[in-house]
CSV table of C-alpha atoms and ligand atoms in Angstrom, one decimal:
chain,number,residue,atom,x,y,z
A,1,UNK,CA,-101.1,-42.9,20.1
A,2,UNK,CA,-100.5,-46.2,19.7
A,3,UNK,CA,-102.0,-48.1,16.6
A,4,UNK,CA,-101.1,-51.5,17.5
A,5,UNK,CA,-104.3,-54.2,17.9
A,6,UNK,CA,-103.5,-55.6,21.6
A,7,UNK,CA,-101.5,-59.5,21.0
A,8,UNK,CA,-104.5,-61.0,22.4
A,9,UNK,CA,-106.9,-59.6,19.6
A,10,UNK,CA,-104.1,-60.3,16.8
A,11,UNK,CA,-104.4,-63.9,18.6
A,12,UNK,CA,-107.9,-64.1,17.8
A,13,UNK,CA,-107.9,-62.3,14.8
A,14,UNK,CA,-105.1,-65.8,13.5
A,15,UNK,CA,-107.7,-68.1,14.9
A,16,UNK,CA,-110.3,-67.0,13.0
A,17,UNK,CA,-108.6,-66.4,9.9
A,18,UNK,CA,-107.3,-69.6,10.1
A,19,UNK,CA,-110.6,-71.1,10.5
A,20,UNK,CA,-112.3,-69.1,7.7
A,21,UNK,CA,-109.6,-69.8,5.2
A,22,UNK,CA,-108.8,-72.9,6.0
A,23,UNK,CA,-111.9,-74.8,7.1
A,24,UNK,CA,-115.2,-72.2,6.0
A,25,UNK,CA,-113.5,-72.2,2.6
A,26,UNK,CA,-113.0,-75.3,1.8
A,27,UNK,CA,-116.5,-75.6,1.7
A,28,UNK,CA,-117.1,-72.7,-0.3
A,29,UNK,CA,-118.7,-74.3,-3.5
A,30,UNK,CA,-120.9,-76.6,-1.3
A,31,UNK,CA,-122.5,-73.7,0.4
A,32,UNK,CA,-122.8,-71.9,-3.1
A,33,UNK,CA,-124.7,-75.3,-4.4
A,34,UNK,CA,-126.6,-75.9,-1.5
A,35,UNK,CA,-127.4,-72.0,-0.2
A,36,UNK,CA,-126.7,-73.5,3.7
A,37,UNK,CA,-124.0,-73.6,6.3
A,38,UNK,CA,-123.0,-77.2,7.2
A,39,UNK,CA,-124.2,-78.1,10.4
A,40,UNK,CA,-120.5,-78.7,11.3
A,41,UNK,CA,-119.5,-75.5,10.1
A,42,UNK,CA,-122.4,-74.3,12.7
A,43,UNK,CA,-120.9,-76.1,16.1
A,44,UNK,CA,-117.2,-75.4,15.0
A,45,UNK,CA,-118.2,-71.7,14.7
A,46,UNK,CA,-119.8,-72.1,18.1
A,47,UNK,CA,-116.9,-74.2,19.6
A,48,UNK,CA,-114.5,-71.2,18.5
A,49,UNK,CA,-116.9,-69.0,20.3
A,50,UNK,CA,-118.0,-66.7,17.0
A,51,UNK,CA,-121.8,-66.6,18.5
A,52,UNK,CA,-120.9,-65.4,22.0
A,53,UNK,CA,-118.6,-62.5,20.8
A,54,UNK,CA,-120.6,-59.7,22.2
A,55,UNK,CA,-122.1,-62.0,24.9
A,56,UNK,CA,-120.3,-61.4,28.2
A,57,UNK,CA,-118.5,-64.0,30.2
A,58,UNK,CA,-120.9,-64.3,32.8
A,59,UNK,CA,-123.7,-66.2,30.3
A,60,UNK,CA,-120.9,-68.3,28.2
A,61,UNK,CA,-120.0,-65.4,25.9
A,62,UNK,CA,-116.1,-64.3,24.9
A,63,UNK,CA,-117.3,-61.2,25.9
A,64,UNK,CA,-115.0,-58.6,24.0
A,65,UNK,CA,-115.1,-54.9,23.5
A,66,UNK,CA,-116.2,-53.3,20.8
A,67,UNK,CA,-112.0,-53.3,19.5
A,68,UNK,CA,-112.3,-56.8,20.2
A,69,UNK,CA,-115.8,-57.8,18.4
A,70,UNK,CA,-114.9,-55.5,15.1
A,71,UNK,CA,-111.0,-57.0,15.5
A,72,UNK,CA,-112.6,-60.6,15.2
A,73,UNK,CA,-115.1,-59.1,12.1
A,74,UNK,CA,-112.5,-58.2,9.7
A,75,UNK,CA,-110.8,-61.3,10.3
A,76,UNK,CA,-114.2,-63.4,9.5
A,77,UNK,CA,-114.3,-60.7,6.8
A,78,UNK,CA,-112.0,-62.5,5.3
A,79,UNK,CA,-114.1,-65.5,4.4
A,80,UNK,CA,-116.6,-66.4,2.7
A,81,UNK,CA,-119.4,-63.6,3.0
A,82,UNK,CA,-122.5,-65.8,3.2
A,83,UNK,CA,-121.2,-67.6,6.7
A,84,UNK,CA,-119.9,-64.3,8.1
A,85,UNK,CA,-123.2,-62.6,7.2
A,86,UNK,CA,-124.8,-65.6,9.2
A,87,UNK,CA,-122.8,-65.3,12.5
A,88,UNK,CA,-122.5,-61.4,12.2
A,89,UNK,CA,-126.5,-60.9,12.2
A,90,UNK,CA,-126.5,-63.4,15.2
A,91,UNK,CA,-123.6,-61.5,17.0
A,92,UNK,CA,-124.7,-58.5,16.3
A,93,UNK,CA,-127.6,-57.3,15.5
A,94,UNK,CA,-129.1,-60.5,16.8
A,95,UNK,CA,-127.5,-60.0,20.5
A,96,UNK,CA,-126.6,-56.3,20.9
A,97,UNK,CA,-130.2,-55.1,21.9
A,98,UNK,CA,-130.4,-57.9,24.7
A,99,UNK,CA,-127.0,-57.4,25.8
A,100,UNK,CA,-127.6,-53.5,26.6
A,101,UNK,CA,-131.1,-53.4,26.9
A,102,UNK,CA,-131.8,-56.9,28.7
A,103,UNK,CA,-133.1,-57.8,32.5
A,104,UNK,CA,-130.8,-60.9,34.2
A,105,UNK,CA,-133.7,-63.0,33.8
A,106,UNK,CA,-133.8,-62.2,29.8
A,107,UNK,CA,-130.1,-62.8,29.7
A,108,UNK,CA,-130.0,-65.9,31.8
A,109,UNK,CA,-132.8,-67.2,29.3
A,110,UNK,CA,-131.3,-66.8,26.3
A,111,UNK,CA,-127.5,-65.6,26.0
A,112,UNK,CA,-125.8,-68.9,27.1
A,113,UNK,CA,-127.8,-70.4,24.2
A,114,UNK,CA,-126.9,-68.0,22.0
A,115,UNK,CA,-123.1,-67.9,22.8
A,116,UNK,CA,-123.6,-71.9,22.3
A,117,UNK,CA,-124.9,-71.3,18.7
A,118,UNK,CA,-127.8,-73.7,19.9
A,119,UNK,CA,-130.2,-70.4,20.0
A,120,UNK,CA,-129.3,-68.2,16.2
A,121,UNK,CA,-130.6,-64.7,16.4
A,122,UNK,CA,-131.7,-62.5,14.5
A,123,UNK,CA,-133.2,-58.5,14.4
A,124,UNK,CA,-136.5,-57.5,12.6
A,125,UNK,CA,-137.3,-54.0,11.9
A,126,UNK,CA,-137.6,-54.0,7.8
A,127,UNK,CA,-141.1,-54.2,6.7
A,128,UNK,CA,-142.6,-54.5,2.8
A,129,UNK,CA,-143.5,-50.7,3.5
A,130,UNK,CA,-140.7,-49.4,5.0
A,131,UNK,CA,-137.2,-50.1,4.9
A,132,UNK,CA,-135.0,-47.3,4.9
A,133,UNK,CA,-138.0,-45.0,6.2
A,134,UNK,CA,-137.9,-47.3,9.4
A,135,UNK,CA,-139.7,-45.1,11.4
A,136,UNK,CA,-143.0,-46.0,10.0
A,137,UNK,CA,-143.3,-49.4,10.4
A,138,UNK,CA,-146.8,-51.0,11.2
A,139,UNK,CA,-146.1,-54.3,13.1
A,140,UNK,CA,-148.3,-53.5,16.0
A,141,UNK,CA,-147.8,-54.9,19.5
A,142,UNK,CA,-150.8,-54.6,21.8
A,143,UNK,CA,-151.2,-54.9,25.1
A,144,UNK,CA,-153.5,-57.1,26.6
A,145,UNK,CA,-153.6,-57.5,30.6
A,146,UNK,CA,-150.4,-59.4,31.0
A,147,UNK,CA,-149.8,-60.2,27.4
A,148,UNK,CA,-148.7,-58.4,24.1
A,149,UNK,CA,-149.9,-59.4,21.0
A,150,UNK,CA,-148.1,-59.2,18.1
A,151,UNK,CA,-149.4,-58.4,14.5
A,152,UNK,CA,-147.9,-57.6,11.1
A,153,UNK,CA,-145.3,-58.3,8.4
A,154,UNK,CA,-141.4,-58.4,8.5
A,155,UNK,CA,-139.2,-59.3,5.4
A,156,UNK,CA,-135.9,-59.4,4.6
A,157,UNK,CA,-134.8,-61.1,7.9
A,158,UNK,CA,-131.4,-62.6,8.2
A,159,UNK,CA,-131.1,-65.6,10.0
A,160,UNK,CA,-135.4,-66.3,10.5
A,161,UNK,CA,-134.9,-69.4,8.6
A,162,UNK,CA,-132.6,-70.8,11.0
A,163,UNK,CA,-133.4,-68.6,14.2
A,164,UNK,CA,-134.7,-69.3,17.7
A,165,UNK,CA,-135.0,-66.1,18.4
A,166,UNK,CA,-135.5,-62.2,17.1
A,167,UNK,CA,-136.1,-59.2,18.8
A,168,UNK,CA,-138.6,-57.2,17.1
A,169,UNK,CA,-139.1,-53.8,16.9
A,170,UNK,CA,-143.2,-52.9,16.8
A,171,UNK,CA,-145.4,-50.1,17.4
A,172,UNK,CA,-146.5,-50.0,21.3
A,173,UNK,CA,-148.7,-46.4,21.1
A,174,UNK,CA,-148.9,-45.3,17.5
A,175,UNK,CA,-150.4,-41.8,18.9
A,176,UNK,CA,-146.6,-40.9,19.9
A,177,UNK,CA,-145.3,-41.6,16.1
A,178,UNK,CA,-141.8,-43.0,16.1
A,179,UNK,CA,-141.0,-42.5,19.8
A,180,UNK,CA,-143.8,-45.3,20.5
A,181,UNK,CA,-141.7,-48.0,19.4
A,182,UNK,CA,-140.8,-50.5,21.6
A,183,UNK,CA,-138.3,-54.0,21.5
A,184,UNK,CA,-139.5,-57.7,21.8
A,185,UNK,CA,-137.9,-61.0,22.3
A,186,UNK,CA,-139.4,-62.8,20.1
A,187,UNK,CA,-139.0,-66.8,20.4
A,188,UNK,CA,-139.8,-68.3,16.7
A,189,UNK,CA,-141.7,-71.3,18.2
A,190,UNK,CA,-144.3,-69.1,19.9
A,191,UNK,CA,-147.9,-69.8,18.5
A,192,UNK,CA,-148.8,-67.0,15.5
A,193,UNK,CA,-145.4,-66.3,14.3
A,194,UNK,CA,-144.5,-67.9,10.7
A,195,UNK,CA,-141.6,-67.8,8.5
A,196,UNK,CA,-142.1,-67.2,4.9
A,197,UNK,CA,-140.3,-68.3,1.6
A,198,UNK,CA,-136.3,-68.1,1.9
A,199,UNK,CA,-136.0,-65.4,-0.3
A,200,UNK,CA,-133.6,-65.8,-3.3
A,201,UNK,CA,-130.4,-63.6,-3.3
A,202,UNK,CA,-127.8,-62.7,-5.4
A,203,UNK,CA,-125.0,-64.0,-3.2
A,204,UNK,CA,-124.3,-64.6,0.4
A,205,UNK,CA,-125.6,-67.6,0.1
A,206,UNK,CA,-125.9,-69.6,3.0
A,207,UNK,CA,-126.8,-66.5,5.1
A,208,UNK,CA,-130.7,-66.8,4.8
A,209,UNK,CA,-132.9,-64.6,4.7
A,210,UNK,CA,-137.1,-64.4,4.9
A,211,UNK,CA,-140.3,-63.1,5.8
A,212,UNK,CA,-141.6,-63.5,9.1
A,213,UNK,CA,-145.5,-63.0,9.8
A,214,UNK,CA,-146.9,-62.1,13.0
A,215,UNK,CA,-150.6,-63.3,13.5
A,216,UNK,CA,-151.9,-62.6,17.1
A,217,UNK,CA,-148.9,-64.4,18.5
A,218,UNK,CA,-149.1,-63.8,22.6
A,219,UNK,CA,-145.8,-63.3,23.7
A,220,UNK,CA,-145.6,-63.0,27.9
A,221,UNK,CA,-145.0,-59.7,29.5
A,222,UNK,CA,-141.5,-60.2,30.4
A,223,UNK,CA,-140.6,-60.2,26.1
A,224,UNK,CA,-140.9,-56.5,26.2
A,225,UNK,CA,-137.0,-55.6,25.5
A,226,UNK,CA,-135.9,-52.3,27.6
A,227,UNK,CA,-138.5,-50.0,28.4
A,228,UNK,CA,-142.2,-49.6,27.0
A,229,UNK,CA,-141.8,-46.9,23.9
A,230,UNK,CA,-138.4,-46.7,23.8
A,231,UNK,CA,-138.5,-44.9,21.1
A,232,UNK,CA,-137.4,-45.4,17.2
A,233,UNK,CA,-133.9,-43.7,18.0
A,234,UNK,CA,-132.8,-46.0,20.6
A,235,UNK,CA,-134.3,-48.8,18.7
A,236,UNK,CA,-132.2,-47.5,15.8
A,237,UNK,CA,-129.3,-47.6,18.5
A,238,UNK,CA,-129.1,-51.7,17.8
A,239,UNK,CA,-128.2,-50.8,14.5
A,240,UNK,CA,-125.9,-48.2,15.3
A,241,UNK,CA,-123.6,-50.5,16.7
A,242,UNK,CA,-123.8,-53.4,13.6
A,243,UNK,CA,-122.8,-50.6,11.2
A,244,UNK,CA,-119.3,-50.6,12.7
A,245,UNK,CA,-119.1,-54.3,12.5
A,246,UNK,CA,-120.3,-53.8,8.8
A,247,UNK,CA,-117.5,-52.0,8.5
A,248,UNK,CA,-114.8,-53.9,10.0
A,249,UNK,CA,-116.2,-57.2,8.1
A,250,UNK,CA,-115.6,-54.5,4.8
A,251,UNK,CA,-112.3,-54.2,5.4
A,252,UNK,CA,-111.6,-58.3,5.7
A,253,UNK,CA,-113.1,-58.8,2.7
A,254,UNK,CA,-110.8,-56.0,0.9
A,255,UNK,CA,-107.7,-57.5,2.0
A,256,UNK,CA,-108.4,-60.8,1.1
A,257,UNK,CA,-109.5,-59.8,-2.5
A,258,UNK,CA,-106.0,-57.4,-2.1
A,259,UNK,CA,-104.0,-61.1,-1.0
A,260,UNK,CA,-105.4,-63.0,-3.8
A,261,UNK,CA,-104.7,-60.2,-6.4
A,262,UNK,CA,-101.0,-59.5,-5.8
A,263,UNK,CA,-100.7,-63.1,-6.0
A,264,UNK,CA,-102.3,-63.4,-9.0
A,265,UNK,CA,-100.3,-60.5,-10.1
A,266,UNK,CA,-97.2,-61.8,-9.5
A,267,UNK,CA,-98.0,-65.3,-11.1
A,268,UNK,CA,-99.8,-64.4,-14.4
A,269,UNK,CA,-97.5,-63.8,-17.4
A,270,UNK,CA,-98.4,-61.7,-20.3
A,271,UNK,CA,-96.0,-60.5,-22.6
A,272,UNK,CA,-93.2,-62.0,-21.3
A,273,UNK,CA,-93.6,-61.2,-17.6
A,274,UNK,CA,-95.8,-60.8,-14.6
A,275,UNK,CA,-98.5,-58.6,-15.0
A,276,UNK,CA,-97.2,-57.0,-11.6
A,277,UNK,CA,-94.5,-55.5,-13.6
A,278,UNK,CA,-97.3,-53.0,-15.4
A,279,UNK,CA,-98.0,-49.8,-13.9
A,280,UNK,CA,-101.9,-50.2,-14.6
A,281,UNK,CA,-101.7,-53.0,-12.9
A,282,UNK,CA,-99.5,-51.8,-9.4
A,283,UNK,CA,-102.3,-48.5,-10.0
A,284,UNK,CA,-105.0,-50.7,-9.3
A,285,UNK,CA,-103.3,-52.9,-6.3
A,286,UNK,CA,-102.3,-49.2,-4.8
A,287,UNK,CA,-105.8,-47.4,-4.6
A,288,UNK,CA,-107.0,-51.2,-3.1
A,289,UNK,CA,-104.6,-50.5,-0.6
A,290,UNK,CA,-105.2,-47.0,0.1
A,291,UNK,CA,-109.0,-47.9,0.7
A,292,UNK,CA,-108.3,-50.8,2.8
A,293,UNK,CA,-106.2,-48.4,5.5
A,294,UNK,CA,-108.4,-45.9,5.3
A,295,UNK,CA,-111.1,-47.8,6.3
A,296,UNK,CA,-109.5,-50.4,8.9
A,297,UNK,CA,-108.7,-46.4,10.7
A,298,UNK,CA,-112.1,-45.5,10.7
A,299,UNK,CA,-113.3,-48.8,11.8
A,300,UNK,CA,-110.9,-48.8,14.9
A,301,UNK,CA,-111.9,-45.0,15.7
A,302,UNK,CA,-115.3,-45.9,15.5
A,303,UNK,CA,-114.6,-49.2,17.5
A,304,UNK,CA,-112.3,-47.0,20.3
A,305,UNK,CA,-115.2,-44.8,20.7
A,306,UNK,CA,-117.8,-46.7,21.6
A,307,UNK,CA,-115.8,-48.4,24.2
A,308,UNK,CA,-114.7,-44.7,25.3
A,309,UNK,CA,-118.6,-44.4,25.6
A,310,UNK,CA,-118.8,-41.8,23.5
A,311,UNK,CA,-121.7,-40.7,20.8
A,312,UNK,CA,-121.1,-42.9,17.4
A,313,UNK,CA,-124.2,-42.0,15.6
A,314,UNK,CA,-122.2,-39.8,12.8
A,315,UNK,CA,-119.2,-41.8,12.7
A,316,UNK,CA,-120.7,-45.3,12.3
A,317,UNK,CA,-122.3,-43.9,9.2
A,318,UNK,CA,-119.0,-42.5,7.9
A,319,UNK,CA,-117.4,-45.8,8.8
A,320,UNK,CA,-120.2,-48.0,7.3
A,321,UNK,CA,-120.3,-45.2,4.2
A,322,UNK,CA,-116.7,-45.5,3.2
A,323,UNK,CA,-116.0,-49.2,4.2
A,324,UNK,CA,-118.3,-50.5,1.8
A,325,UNK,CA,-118.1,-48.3,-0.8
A,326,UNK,CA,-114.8,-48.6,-0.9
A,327,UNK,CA,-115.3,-52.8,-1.1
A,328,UNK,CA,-117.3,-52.3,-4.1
A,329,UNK,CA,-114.2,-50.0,-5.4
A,330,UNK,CA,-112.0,-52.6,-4.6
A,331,UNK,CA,-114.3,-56.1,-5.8
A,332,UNK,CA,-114.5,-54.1,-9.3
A,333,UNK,CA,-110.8,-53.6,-9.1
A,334,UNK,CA,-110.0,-57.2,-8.1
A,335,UNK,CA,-112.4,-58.4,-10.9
A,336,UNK,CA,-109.9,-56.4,-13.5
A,337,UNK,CA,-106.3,-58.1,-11.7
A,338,UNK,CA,-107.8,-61.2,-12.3
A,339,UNK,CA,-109.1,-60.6,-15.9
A,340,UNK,CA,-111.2,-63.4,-17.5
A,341,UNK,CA,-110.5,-65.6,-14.0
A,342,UNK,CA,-112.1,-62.9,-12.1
A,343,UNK,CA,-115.5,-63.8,-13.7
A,344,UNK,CA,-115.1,-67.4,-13.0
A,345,UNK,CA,-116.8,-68.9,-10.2
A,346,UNK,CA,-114.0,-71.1,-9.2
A,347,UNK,CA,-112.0,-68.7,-7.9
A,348,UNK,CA,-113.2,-66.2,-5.2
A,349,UNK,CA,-113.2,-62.8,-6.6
A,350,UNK,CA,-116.6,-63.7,-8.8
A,351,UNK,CA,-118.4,-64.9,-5.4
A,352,UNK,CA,-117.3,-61.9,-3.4
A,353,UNK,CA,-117.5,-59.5,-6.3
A,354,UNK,CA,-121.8,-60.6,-5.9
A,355,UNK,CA,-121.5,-60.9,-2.1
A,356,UNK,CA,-120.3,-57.8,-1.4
A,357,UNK,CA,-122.8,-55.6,-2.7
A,358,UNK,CA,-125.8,-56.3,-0.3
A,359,UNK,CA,-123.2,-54.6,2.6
A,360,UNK,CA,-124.1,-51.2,0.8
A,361,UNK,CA,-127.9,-51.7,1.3
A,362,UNK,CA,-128.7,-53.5,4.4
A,363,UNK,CA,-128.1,-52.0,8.0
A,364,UNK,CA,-129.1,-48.4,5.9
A,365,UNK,CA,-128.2,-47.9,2.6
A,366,UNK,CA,-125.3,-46.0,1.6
A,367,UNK,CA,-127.7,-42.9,0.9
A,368,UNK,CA,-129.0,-43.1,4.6
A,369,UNK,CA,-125.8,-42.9,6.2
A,370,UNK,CA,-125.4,-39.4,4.1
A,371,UNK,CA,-128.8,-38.1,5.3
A,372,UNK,CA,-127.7,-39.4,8.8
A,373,UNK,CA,-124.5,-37.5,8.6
A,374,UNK,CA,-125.7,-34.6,7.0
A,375,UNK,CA,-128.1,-34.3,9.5
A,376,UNK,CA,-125.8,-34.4,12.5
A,377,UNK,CA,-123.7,-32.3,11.0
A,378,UNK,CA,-126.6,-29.4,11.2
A,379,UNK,CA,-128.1,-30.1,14.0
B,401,FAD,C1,-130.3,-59.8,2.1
B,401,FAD,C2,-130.9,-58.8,3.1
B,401,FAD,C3,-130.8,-59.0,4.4
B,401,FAD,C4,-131.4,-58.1,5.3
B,401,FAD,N1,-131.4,-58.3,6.7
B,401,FAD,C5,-132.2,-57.6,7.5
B,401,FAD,C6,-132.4,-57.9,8.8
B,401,FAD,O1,-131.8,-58.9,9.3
B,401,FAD,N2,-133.2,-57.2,9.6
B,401,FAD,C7,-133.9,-56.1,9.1
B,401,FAD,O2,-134.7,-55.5,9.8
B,401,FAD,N3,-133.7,-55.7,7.8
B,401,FAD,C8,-132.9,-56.4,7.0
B,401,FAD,N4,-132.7,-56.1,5.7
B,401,FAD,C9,-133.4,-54.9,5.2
B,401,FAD,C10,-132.5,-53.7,4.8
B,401,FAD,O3,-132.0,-53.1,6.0
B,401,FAD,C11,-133.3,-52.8,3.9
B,401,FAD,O4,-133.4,-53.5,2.6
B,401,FAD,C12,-132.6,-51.5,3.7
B,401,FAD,O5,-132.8,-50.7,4.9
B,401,FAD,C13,-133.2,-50.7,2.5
B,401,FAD,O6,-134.6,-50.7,2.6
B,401,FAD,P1,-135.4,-51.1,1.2
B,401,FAD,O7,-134.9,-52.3,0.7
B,401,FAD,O8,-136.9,-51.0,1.6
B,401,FAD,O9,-135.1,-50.0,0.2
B,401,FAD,P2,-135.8,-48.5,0.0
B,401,FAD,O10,-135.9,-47.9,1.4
B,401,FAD,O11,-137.0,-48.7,-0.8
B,401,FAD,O12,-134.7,-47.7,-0.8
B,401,FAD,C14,-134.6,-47.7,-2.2
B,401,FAD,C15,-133.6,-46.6,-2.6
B,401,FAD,O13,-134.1,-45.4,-2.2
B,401,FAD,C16,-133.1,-44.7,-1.5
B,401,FAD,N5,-133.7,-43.9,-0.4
B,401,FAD,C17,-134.8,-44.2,0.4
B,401,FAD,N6,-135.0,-43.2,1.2
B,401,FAD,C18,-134.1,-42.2,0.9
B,401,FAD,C19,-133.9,-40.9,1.4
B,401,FAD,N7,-134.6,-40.4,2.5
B,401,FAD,N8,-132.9,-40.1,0.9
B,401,FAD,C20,-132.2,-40.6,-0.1
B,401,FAD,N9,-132.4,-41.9,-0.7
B,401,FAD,C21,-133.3,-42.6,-0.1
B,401,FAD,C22,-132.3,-45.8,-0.8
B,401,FAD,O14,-131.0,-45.4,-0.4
B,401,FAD,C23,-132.3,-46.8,-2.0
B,401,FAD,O15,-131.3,-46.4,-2.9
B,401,FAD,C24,-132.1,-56.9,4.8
B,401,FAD,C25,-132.1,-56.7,3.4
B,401,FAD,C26,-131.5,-57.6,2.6
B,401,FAD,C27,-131.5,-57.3,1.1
């Protein structure tokens, strides 16, 4: 076995690194102050070809594998969390269903757009009713002669601020419970759909979030994503495959809060030398590092298998599980390294010690990926 990324992934992985640290971060307390992405930021994003990382080549995308897309994540992971949650819901929950699931006509549409970051995506399944009990959503899409008509409530969406597009998972035939669930492409200027209040968040800032209201809006035949009641579990499949990247973007942010501490830890003097010297302190930097390997591994097994085309469902929830738990381990860790500057909005740590925490909620809580696990393990 050989656990070395390929060069042309490590290549990537510099360029975006680079670009996150260097030119995202620079910028950091202006997206803080402002909660928005500088439109620059936007078309240099799209110029380094972050929105078309799961698009193929054939409609303007980098096209990468799914070693390639996660390789890129924990390198954005690395920034600051707000603008990697942006482009990550485009590039992958936004783009994953229409990329697997998509007729040429529905790709040619939209995917050079997207992989332009002219078109930001998004995916809607969360409802006031349900979140983690997805399966019961209410958004009801009716069909009438060659038109489906779209009613109901989704909140929590990222990206429907600043979208052109969602695909929406709603309820085709609610007499076959959760296996009459179908996908739409939803465009966000069609007639009936309406985006609510930017909903006020902790951190990520800049990675906006909202309602999005569904009032008889007549969406053509051809918005229908995959087949007609495809069913909750493949629907479910869309998320699958952003857990991993969840992951992967985990990991980034872990060894950047690792980078800064040692740092830190090697420059701060108390009692007549660097705090490095003290065992508490090396304790600390040690378990950061044990879960930042452990879960870079699981990411890259998870990655490797879904490439290998092999069933993921269990082990994107024990990547997704243990990568951001293990972020929240290590943000609370990084916090102590730093001492009172860890609380300090100036420096990093206090931005991603509040960014961090949403990664344990959305995509399925940390609880669901047990009762997902649990349950494949006895079935
Ligand atoms: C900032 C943000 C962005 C988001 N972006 C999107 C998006 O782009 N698209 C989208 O569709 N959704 C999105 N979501 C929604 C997100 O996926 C849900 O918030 C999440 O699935 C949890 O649902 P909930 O908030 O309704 O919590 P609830 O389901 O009400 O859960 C509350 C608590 O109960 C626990 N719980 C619930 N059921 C069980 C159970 N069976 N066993 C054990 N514990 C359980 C949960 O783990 C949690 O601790 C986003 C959410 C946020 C906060």
């Amino acid at each position: 076995m050989d656990f070395t990324l390929p060069s042309d992934l490590q290549e990537i992985q510099t360029t975006i690194r680079d670009f996150v640290l260097n030119v995202v971060e620079p910028r950091a307390q202006e997206i803080e102050h402002s909660n928005s992405i500088p439109p620059e930021l936007i078309r240099q994003a799209a110029d380094l070809g972050l929105f078309g990382l799961s698009i193929p080549e054939e409609y303007g995308g980098v096209g990468l594998s799914t070693l390639g897309r996660c390789a890129a994540y924990e390198a954005l992971g690395q920034g600051h969390m707000g603008f990697g949650g942006m482009v990550s819901a485009h590039a992958s929950i936004g783009t994953s269903g229409l990329v697997r699931l998509g007729t040429d006509a529905q790709k040619q549409r939209f995917l050079p757009g997207m992989a332009a970051g002219e078109i930001i995506a998004g995916f809607a399944i969360t409802e006031p009713t349900s979140g983690s009990d997805a399966a019961n959503i209410r958004t009801r899409a009716e069909r009438h002669g060659d038109t489906w008509v779209l009613n109901g409530t989704k909140h929590y969406i990222s990206n429907a601020p600043i979208a052109g597009l969602l695909t929406v998972i709603a309820v085709t035939d609610p007499s076959r419970g959760s296996k009459g669930m179908s996908a739409f492409l939803v465009p966000m200027d069609t007639p009936g759909v309406t985006v609510g209040k930017i909903d006020e968040k902790m951190g990520q800032k800049g990675s906006l979030s909202a309602e999005v209201i569904f009032q008889d809006a007549a969406l053509p035949q051809d918005s229908l994503l995959g087949p007609q009641d495809l069913g909750y579990r493949e629907a479910l499949g869309i998320l699958t495959n952003g857990r991993v990247g969840i992951a992967a973007r985990s990991t980034g942010a872990m060894q950047r809060l690792l980078d800064l501490c040692v740092a830190h830890a090697r420059a701060r003097e108390q009692f007549g030398k660097p705090i490095a010297e003290f065992q508490a302190v090396q304790f600390m930097l040690a378990e950061m590092e044990i879960d930042i390997q452990t879960s870079r591994l699981l990411w890259q097994k998870v990655a490797w298998m879904v490439d290998a085309g092999q069933d993921v469902r269990r082990m994107a929830s024990v990547a997704k599980y243990h990568a951001t738990e293990a972020l929240s381990r290590v943000a609370d860790k990084a916090v102590q390294v730093a001492g009172g500057m860890g609380y300090m909005k100036e420096y990093p740590i206090e931005r991603f010690y509040r960014d961090q925490r949403l990664l344990r909620i959305y995509e399925g809580t940390s609880e669901i990926q047990k009762v997902i696990i649990a349950a494949d393990l006895l079935r």
